[in-house]
Coordinates of C-alpha atoms in Angstrom, one line a residue:
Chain M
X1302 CA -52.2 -52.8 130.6
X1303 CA -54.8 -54.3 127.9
X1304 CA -55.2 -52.1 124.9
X1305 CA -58.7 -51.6 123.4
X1306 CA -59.3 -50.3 120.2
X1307 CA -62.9 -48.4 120.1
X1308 CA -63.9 -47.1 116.8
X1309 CA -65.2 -45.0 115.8
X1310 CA -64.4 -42.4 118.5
X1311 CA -68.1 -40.3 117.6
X1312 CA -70.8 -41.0 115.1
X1313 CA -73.4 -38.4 114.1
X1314 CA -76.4 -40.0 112.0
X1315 CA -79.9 -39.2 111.6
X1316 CA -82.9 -40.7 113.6
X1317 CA -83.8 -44.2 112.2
X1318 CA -80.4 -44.9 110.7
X1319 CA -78.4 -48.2 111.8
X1320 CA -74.9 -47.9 113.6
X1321 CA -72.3 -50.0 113.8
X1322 CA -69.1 -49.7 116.5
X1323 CA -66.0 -52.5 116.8
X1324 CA -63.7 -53.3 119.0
X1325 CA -60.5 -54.6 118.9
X1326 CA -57.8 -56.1 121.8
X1327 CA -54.0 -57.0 121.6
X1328 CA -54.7 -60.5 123.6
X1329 CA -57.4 -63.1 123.4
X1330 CA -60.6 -62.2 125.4
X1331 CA -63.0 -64.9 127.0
X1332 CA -65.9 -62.6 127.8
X1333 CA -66.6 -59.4 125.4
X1334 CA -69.4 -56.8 127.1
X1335 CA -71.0 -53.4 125.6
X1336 CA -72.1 -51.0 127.9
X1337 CA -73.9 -47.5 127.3
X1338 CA -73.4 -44.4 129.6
X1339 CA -75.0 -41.4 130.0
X1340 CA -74.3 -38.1 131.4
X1341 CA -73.8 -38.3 135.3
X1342 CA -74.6 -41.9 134.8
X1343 CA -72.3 -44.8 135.5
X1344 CA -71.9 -47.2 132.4
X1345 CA -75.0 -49.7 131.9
X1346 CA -74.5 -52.8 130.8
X1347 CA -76.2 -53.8 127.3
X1348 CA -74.8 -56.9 126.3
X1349 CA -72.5 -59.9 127.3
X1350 CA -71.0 -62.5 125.0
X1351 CA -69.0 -65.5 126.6
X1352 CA -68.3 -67.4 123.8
X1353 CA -66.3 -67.2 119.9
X1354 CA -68.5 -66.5 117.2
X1355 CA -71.3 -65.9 119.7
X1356 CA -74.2 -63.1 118.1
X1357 CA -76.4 -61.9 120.6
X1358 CA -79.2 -59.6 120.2
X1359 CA -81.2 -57.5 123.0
X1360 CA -83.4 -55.6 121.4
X1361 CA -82.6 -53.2 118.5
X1362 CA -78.9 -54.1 119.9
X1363 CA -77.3 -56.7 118.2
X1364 CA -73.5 -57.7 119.1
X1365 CA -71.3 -60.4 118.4
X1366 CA -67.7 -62.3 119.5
X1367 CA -65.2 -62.3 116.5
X1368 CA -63.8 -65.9 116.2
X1369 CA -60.2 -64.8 116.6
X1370 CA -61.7 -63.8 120.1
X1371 CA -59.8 -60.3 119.9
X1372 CA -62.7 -58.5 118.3
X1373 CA -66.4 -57.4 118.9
X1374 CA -68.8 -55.3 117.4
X1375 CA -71.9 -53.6 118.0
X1376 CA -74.8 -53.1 115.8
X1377 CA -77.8 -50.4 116.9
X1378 CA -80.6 -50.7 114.2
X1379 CA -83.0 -47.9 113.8
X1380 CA -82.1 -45.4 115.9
X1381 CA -84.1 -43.3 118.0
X1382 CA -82.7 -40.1 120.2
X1383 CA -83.1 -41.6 123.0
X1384 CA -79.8 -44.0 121.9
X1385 CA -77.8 -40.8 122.4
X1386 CA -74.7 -41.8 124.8
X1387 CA -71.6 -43.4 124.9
X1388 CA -71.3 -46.6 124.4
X1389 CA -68.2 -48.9 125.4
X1390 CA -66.8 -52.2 125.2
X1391 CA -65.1 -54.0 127.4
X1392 CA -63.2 -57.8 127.8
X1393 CA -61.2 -59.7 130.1
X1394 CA -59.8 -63.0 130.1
X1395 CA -59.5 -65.9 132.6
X1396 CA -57.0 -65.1 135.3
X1397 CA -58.1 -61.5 135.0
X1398 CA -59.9 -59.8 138.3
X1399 CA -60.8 -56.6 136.1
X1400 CA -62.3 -55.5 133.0
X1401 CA -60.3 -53.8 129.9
X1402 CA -62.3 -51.0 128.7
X1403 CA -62.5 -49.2 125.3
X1404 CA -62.2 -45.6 124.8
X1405 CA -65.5 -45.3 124.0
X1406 CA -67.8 -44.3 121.0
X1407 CA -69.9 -41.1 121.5
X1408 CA -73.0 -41.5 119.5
X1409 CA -75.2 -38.5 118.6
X1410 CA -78.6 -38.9 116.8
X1411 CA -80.4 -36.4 115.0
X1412 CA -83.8 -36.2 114.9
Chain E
X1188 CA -84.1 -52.3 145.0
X1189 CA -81.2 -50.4 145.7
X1190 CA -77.8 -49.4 143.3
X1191 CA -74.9 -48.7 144.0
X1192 CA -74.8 -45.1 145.5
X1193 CA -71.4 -43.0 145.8
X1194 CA -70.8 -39.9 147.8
X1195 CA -69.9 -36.9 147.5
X1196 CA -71.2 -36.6 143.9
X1197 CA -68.8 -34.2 143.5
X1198 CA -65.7 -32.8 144.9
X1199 CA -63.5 -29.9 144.3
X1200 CA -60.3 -29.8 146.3
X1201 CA -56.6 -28.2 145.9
X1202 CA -54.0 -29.8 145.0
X1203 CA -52.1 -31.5 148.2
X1204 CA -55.1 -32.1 149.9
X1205 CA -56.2 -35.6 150.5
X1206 CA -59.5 -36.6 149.6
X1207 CA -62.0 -39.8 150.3
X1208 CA -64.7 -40.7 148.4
X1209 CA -67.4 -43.7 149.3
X1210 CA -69.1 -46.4 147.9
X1211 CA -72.0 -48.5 148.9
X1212 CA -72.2 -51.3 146.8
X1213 CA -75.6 -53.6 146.1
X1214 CA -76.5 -55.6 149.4
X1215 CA -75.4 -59.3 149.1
X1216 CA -72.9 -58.3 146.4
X1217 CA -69.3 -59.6 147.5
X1218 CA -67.2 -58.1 144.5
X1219 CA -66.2 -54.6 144.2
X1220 CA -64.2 -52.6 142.1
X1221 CA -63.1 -48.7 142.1
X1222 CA -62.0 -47.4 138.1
X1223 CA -61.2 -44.1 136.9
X1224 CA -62.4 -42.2 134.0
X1225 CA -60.5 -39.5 132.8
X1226 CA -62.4 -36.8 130.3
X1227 CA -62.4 -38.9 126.9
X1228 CA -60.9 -42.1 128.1
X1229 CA -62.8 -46.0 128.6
X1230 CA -62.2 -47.0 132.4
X1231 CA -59.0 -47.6 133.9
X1232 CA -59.1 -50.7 136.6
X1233 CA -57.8 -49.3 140.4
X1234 CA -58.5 -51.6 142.8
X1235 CA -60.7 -55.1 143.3
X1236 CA -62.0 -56.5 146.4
X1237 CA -63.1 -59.9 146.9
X1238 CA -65.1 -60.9 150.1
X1239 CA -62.3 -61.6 152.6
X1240 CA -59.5 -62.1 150.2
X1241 CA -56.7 -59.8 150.3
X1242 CA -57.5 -57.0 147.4
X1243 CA -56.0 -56.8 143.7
X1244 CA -54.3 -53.0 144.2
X1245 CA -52.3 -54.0 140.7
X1246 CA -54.2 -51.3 139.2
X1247 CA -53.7 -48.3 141.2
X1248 CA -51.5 -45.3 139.8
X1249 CA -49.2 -44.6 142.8
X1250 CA -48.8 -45.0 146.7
X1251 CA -51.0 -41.9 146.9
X1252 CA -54.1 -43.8 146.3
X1253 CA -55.4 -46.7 148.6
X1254 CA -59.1 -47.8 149.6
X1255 CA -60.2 -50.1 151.9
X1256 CA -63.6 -52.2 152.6
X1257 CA -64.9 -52.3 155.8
X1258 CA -67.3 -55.4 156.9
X1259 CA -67.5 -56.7 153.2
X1260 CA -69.6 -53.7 152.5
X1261 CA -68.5 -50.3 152.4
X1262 CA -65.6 -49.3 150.7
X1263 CA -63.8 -45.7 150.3
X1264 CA -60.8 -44.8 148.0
X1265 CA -58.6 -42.4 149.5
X1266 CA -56.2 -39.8 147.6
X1267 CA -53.4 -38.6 149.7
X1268 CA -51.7 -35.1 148.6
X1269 CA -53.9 -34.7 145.4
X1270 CA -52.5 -33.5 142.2
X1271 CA -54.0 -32.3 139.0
X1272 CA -53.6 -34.8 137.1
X1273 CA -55.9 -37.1 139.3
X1274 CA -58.2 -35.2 138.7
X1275 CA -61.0 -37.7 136.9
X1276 CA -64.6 -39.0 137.7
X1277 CA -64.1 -41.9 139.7
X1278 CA -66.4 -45.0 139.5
X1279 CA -67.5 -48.0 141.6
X1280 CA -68.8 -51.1 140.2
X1281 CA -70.4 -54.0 142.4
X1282 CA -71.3 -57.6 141.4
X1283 CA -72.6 -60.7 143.0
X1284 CA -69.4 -62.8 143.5
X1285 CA -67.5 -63.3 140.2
X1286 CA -66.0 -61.3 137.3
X1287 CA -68.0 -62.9 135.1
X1288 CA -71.0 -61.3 137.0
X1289 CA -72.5 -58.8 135.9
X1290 CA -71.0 -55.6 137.5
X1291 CA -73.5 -52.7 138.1
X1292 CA -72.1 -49.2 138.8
X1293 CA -72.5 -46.2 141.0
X1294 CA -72.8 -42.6 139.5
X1295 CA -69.6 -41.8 140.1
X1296 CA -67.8 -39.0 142.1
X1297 CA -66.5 -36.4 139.6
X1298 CA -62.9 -35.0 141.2
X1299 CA -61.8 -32.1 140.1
X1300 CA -58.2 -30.8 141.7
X1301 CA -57.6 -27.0 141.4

């Protein structure tokens, strides 16, 4: 299947520090997503990008589709504990009937 | 209004038993999808159903595993003669029609197989 490259695997920062998380595919995507899940919880969709070079923002989230359309990060700014989770991204192209997920970035803030 | 809701929550079972586990996606929402999490991994894509159309299965790990949706609605994934290695939490997503929708997912069941 599709290989997603998630990094980093875990991040520990202080409270009010800004994060950053990429992610990287061996094909070209058409739609990059970032989810957030939390324990017992299934994954919650933060943001969706359907388009190259597209930078979207929802909140203190900001996220954006790499031009070569095999890349995507995600920027948290200011973080607050309540941020704590694991957060994933995910990609498919056209043709597909699933999503490609990453293996995830466990992020821990300290207060 | 309502999520999507699976059941049982959780399930412990020995190895060579079957199990099923249920999923109760969003009302209206056509699209359906079962993944699997394994402790540490992203998602891994089982199975897809699409109103009427005959389901995607291209992502399920063996003839043990098949899942069905009854009525457009209700779907369960069934695991026949469990082994360890299945063990996992298993996830349902539903959306309104497309992919490209957004998906919205249950809780999970968390498996474990002793």
């Amino acid at each position: 299947g599709q290989q997603l490259n998630q990094s980093p695997q875990s991040m520990f920062i202080q409270e009010g520090e800004d994060v950053s998380m990429n992610c990287t595919s061996s094909s070209i995507f058409n739609t990059w997503l970032w989810y957030k899940q939390e324990p017992g919880e299934g994954p919650v969709l933060l943001i969706a990008l359907y388009k190259a070079g597209e930078l979207t923002s929802n909140g203190r989230l900001t996220a954006q589709f790499g031009i070569t359309r095999k890349d995507s990060f995600l920027n948290i700014s200011a973080s607050i504990p309540s941020d704590v989770g694991i957060y994933f991204c995910a990609g498919t192209y056209s043709g597909a009937n699933n999503l490609f997920f990453g293996t995830g970035t466990r992020l821990t803030v300290i207060p | 209004g309502a999520g999507v809701s699976q059941s049982p929550s959780n399930k412990v079972t020995e190895k060579g038993k079957d199990v099923e586990l249920r999923c109760d996606p969003i009302s209206g929402h056509t699209a359906l999808y079962w993944y699997r999490q394994s402790l540490g991994q992203g998602l891994e894509f089982l199975i897809y159903f699409q109103g009427n159309s005959a389901p995607d299965k291209s992502g399920l790990p063996s003839d043990r595993f098949s899942a069905e949706r009854t009525g457009g609605s209700v779907s369960t994934l069934t695991i026949q003669r469990t082994q360890q290695e299945d063990s996992a939490v298993y996830l349902c997503a539903s959306s309104l029609s497309r992919l490209s929708d957004t998906q919205y997912f249950g809780p999970g069941t968390r498996l474990t197989v002793l």
